[in-house]
CSV table of C-alpha atoms and ligand atoms in Angstrom, one decimal:
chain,number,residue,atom,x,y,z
A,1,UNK,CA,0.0,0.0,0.0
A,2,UNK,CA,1.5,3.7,-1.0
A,3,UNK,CA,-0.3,5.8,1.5
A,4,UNK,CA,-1.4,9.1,1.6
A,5,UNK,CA,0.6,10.1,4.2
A,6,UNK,CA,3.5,8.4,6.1
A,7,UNK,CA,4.7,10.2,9.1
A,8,UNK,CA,8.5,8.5,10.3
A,9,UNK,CA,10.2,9.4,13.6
A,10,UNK,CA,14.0,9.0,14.3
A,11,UNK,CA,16.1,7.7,16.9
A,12,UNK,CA,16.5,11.1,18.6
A,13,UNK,CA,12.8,11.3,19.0
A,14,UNK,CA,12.7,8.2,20.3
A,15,UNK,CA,15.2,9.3,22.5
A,16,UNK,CA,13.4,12.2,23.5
A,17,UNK,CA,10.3,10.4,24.6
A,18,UNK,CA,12.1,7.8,26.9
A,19,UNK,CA,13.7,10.9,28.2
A,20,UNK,CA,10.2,12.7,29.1
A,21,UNK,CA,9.0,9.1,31.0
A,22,UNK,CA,12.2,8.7,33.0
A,23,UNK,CA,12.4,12.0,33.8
A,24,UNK,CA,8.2,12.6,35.1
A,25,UNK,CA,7.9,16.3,33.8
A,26,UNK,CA,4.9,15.1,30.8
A,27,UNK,CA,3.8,18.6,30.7
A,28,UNK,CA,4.6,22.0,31.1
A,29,UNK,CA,8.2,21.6,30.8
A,30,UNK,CA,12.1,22.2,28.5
A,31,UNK,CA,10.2,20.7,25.5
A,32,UNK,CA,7.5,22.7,25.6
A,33,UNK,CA,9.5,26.1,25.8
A,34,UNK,CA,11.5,24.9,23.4
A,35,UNK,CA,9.1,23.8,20.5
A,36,UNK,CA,7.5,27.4,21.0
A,37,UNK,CA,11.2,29.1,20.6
A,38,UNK,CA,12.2,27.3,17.5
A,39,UNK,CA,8.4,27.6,15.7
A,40,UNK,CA,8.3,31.3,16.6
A,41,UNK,CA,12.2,31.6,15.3
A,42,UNK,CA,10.8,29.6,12.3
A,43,UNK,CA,8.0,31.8,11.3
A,44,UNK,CA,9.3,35.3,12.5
A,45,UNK,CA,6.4,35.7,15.1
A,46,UNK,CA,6.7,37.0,18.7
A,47,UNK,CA,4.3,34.8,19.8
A,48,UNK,CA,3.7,30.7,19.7
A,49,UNK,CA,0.8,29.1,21.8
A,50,UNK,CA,1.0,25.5,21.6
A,51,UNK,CA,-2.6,23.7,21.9
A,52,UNK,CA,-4.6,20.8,21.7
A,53,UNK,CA,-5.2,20.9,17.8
A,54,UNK,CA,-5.6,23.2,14.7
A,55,UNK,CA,-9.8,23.3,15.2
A,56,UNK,CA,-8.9,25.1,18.8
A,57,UNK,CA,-6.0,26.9,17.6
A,58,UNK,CA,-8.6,28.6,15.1
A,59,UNK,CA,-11.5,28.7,17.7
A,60,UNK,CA,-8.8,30.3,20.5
A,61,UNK,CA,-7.4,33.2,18.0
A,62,UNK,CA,-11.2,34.2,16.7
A,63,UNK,CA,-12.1,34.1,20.6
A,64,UNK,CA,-9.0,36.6,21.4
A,65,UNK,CA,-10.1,38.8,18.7
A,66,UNK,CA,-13.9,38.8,20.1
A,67,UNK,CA,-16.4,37.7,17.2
A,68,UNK,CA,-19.2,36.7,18.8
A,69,UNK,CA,-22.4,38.3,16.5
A,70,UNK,CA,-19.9,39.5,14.2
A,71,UNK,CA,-19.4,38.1,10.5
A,72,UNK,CA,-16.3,35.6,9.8
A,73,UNK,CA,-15.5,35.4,5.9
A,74,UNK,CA,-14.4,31.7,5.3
A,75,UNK,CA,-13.4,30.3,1.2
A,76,UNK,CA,-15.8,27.7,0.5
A,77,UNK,CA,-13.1,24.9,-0.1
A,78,UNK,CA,-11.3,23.9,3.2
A,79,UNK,CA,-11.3,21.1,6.0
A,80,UNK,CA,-14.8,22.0,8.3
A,81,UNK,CA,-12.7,22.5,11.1
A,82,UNK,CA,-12.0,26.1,9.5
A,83,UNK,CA,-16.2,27.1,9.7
A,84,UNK,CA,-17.1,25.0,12.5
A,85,UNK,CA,-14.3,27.4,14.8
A,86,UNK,CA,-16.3,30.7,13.8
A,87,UNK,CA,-19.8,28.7,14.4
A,88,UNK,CA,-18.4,27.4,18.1
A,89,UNK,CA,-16.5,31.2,18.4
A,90,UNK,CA,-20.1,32.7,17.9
A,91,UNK,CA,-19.6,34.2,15.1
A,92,UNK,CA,-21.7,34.1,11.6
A,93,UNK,CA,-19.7,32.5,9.1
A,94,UNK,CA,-19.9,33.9,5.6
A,95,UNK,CA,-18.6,32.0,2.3
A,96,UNK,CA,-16.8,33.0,-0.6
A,97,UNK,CA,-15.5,31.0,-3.7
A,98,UNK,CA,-12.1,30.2,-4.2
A,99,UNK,CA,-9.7,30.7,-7.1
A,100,UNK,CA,-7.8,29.1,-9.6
A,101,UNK,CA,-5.0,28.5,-6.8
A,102,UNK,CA,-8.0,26.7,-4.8
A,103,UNK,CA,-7.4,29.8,-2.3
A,104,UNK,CA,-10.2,32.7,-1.3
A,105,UNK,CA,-10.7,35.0,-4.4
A,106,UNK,CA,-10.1,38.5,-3.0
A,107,UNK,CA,-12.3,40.4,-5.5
A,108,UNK,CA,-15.2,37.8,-4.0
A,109,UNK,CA,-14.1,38.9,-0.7
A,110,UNK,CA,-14.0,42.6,-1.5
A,111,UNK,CA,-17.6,42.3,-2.2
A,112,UNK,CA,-18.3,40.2,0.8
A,113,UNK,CA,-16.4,43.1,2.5
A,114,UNK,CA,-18.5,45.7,1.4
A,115,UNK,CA,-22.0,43.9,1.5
A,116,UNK,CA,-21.3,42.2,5.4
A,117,UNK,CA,-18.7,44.5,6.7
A,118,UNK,CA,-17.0,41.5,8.6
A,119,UNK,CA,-14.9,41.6,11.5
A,120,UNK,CA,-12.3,38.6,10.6
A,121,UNK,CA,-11.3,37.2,7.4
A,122,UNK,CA,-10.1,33.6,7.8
A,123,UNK,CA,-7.6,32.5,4.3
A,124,UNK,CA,-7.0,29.4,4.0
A,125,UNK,CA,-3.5,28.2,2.6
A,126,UNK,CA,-4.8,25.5,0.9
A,127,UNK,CA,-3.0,22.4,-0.3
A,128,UNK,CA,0.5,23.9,1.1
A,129,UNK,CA,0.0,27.3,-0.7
A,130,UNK,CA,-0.7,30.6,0.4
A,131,UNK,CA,-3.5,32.6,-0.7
A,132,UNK,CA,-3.4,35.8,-2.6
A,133,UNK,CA,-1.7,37.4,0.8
A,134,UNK,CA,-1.3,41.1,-0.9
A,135,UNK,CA,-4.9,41.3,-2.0
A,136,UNK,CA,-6.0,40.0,1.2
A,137,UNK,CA,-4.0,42.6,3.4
A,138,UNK,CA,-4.6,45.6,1.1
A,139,UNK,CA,-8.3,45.0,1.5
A,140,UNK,CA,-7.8,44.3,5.2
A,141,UNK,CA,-6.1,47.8,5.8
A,142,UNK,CA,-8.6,49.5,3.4
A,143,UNK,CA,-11.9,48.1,5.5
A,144,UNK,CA,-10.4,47.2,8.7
A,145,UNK,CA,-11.1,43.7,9.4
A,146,UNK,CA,-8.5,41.1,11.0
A,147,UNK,CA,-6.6,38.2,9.2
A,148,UNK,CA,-6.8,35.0,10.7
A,149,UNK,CA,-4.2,32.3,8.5
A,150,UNK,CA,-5.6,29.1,8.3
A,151,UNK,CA,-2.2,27.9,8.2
A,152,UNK,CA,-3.3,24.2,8.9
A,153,UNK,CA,-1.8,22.8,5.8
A,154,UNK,CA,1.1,25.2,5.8
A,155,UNK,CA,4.0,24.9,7.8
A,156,UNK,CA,7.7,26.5,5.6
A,157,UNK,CA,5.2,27.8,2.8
A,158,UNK,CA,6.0,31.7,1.8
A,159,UNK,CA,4.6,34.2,0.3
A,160,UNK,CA,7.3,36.9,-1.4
A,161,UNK,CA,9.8,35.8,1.4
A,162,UNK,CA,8.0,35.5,4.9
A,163,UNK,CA,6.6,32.4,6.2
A,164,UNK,CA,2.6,31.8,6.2
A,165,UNK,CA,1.5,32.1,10.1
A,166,UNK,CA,3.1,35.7,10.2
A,167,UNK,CA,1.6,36.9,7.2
A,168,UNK,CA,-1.7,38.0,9.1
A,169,UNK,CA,-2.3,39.7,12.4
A,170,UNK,CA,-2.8,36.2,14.0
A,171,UNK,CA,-2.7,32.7,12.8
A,172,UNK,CA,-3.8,29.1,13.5
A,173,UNK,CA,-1.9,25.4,12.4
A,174,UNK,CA,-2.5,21.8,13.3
A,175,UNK,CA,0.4,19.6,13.9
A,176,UNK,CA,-2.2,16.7,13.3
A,177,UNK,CA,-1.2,12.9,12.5
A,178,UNK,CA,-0.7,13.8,8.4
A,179,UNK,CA,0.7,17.2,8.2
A,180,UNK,CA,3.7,18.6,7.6
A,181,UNK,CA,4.9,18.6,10.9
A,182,UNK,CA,3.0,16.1,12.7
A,183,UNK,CA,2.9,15.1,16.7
A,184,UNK,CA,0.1,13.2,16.7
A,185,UNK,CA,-2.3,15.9,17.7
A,186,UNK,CA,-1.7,19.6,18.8
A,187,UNK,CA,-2.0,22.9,16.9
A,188,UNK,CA,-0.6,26.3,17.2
A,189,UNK,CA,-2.1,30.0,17.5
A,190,UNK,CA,1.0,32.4,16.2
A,191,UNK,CA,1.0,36.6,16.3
A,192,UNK,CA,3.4,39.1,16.6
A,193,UNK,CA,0.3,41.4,18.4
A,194,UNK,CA,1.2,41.8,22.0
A,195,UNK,CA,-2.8,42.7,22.5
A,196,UNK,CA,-3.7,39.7,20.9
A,197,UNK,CA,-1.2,37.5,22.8
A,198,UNK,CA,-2.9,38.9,25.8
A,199,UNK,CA,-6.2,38.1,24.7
A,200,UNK,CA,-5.1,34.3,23.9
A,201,UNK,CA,-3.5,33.5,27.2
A,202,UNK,CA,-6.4,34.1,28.8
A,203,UNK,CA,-8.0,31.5,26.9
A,204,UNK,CA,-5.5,28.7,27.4
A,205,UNK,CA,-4.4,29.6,30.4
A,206,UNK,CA,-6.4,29.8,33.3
A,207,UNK,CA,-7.8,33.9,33.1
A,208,UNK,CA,-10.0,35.8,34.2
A,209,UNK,CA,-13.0,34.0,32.8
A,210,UNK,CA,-13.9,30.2,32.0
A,211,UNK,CA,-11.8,28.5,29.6
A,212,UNK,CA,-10.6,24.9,28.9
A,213,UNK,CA,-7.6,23.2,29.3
A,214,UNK,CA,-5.9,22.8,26.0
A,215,UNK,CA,-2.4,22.4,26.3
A,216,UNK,CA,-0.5,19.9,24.3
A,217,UNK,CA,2.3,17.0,26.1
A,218,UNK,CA,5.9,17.1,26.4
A,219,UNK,CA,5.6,14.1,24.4
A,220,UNK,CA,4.2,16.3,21.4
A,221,UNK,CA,5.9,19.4,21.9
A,222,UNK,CA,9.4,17.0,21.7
A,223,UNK,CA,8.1,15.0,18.4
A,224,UNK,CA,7.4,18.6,17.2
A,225,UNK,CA,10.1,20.0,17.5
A,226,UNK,CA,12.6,17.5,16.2
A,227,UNK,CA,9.8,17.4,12.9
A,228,UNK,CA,10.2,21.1,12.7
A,229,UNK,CA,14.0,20.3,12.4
A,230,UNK,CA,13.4,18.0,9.6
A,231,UNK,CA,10.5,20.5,7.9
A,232,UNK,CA,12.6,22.4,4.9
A,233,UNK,CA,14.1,19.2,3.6
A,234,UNK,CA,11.4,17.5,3.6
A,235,UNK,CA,9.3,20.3,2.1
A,236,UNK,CA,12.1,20.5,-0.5
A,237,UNK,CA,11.5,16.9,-1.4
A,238,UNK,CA,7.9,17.5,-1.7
A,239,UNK,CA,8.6,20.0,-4.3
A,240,UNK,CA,10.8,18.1,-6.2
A,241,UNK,CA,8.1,15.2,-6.5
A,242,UNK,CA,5.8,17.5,-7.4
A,243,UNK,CA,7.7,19.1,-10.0
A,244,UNK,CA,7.7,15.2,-11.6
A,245,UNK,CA,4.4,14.5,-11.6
A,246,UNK,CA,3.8,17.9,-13.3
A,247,UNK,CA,6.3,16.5,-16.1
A,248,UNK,CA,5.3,13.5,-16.5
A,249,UNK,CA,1.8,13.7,-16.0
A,250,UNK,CA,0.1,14.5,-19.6
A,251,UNK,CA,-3.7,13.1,-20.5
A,252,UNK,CA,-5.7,15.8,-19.9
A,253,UNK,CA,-4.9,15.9,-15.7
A,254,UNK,CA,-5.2,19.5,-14.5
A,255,UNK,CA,-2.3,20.4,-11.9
A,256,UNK,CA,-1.6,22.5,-8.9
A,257,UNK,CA,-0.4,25.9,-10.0
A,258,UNK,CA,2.3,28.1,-7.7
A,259,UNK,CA,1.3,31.8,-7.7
A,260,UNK,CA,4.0,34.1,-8.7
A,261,UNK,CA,5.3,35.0,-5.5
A,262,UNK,CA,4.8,31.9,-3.2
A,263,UNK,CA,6.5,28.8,-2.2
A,264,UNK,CA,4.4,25.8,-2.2
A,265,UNK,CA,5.0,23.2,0.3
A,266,UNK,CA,2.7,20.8,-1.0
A,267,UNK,CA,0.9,19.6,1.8
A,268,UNK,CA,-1.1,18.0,-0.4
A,269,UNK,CA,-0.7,17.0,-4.8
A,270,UNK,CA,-4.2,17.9,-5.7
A,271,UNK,CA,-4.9,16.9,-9.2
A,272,UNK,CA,-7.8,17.5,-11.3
A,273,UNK,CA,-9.8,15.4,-13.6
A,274,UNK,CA,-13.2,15.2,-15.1
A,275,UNK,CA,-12.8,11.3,-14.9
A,276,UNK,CA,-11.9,11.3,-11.1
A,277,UNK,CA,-14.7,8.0,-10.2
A,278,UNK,CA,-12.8,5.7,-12.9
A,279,UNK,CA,-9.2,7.0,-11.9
A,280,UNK,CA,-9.7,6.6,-8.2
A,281,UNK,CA,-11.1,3.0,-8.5
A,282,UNK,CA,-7.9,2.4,-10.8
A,283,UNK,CA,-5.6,3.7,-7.7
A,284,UNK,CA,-7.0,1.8,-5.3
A,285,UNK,CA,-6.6,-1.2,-7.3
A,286,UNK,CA,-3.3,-0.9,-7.1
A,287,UNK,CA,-3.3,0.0,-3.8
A,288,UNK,CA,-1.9,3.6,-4.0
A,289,UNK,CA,-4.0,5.8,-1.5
A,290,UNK,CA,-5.7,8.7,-3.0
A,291,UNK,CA,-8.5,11.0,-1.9
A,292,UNK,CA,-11.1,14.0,-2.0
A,293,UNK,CA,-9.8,16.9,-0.4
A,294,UNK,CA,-13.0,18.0,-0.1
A,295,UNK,CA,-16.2,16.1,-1.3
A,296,UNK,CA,-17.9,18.9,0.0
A,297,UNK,CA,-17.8,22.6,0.6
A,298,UNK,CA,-18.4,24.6,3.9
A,299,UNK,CA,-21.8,26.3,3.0
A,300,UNK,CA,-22.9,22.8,2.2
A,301,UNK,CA,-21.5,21.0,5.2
A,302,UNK,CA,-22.7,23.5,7.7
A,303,UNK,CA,-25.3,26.0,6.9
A,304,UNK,CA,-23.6,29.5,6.1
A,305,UNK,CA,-24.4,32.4,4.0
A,306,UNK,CA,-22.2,32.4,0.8
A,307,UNK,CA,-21.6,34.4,-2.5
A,308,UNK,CA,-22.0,32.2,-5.6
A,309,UNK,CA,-19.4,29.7,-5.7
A,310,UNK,CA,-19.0,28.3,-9.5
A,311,UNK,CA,-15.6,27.3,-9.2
A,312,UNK,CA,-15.5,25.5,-5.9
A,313,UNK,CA,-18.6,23.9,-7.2
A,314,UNK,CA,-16.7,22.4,-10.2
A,315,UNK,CA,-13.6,21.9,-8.1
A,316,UNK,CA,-15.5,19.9,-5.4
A,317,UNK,CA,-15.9,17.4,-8.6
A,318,UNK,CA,-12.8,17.1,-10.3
A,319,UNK,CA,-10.4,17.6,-7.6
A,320,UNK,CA,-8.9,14.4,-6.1
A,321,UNK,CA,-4.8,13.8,-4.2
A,322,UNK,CA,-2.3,11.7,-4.8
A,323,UNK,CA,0.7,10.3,-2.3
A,324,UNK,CA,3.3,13.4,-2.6
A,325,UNK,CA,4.8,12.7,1.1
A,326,UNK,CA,8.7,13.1,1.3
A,327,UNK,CA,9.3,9.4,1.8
A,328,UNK,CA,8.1,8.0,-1.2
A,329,UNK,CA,10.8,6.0,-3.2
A,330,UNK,CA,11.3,6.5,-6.8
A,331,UNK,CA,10.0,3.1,-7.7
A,332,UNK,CA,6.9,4.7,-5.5
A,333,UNK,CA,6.3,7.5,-7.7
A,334,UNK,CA,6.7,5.6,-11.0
A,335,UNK,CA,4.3,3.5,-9.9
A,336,UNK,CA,1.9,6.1,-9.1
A,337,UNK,CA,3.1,8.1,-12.6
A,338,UNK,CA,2.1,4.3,-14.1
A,339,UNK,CA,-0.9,4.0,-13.1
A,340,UNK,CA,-2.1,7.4,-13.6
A,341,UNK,CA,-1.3,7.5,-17.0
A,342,UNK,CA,-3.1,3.7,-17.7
A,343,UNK,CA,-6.2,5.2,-15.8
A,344,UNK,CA,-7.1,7.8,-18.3
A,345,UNK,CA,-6.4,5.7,-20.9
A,346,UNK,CA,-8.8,3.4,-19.7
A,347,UNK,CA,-11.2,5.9,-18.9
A,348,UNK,CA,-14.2,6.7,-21.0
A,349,UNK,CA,-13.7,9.7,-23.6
A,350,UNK,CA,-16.6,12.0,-23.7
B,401,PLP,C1,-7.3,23.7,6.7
B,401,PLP,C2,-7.5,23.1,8.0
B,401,PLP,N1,-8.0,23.8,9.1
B,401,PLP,C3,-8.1,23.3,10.3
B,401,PLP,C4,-7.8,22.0,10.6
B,401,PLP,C5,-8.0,21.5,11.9
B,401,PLP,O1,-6.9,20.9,12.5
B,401,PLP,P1,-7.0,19.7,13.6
B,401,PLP,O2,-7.4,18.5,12.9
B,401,PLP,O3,-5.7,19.7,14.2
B,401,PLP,O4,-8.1,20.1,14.6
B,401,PLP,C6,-7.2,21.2,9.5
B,401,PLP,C7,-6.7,19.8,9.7
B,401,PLP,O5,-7.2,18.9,10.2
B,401,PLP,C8,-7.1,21.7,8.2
B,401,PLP,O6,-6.7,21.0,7.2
């Protein structure tokens, strides 16, 4: 089986963990500190909160900004973690299509903008790629609302230079099982806004009104931190697999474009293909793991206000992933070029 994802751990992680048993400090201790100096060194924030996982990272940072009543622009293609946060944050979740980049369209936004004057906009750096960040910022100074990075699916992906996560005024990731840094579970709200800091430590660590207990393990924060050692090679590798399956991939398979600008970590290969059905059954019966990043889109999942959404629509259809993770060997991805290519011949021409 060629899986999707393939998370490996090394002998000093290992290490690491025997370390955190024998020595009884499981929480609140070096490895925590130390995870939240090399992320925030990483990204070029001031600030790194680890917690619990990227739907509480998101649900903490729109709770330090204070939506409740107020309007939460969300892009219609994302993981429903990103509009179930504004529903649970109490605020009112509004949709706008994406682009060709499968990122918010900011003249979609503009009018959302205008028509519900929101109070947070919430990109989403889909796929390992940033969305339109200058569009979204020059609109964000113009009207005045906040940018909350989705940055879930983004760890070491840039935009002109700086790292997503400190793009924004504030910004949430996951360090879930398949991502590019993974610990298992845990997630991360990041800003350089000493007000907004403030407003977040009250909500993760025992302030001056109720919150939960969402802190992550010593366990985590030392698998974290040794992944985020390993992050730009691996990310380098991605890029260099996915720069092969663009080559060698002809028949009509639409692929992931990099804006001019950013630096795609390819969290994700996300082809498209109007014969998707026929194609997937054909990977699966060879055993390579590939699936629908998303079959559905967040106005449909959970009821939300939305500007028309043409292009997610289609997307939502066609889209489909293949393995792209950084330990695939070459016979791997010849295997997967193989059967790609016999799929659509296979397939039926319309
Ligand atoms: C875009 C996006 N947002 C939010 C999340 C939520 O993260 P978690 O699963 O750690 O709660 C994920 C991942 O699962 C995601 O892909």
């Amino acid at each position: 089986m060629i899986r999707i994802v393939e998370p490996r751990f090394s002998e000093e992680e290992k290490q690491a963990v025997l370390q955190i048993l024998e020595s009884g400090q499981l929480t609140r201790g070096k490895w925590t500190a130390l995870f939240q100096e090399e992320f925030a060194r990483y990204l070029g924030v001031d600030y790194v909160f680890p917690v619990c996982s990227g739907t509480v990272a998101l649900f903490v940072a729109l709770k330090a900004i204070g939506v409740e009543g107020q309007r939460v622009v969300v892009p219609a293609m994302s993981f429903m973690a990103t509009i179930d946060a504004v529903y649970l944050a109490g605020g009112i979740p509004v949709v706008v299509d994406v682009d060709e980049y499968y990122t918010m369209d900011p003249d979609q936004l503009e009018r959302a903008v205008r028509k519900y004057r929101p109070k947070v906009v919430v990109p989403v750096h889909l796929y390992g790629q940033t969305a339109d960040m200058d569009a979204i910022l020059w609109l964000s100074d113009r009207y005045g609302f906040y940018v909350l990075e989705d940055s879930a699916q983004a760890h070491g992906a840039e935009w002109k230079g700086r790292r997503a996560g400190a793009l924004g005024h504030v910004a949430a990731f996951s360090f879930y099982a398949s991502k590019n840094v993974p610990m298992g579970e845990g997630g991360a709200v990041v800003t350089s806004d000493p007000k907004l800091a403030q407003e977040v430590k009250k909500w993760i660590d025992f302030g001056d009104h109720p919150a939960f207990n969402v802190r992550i393990t010593e366990f985590q924060a030392a698998i974290g931190y040794f992944q985020l050692r390993k992050l730009q090679e691996n990310n380098l590798r991605r890029r260099e697999i996915a720069l092969h399956y663009m080559q060698a991939l002809n028949g009509g398979f639409l692929h992931p474009k990099e804006r001019r600008g950013a630096f795609h970590v390819y969290h994700l290969y996300t082809l498209r293909h109007p014969q998707r059905e026929t194609i997937l059954q054909t990977l699966k019966a060879k055993s390579i793991d590939a699936r629908v990043y998303y079959s559905y889109l967040l106005h449909e999942i959970r009821r939300a206000e939305s500007l028309p959404t043409p292009r997610a629509e289609k997307f939502k259809r066609e889209v489909f992933s293949i393995p792209v993770h950084p330990y695939l060997t070459e016979e791997e991805i010849d295997l997967i070029v193989d059967t790609l290519l016999w799929a659509v011949e296979l397939a039926p021409q319309h």
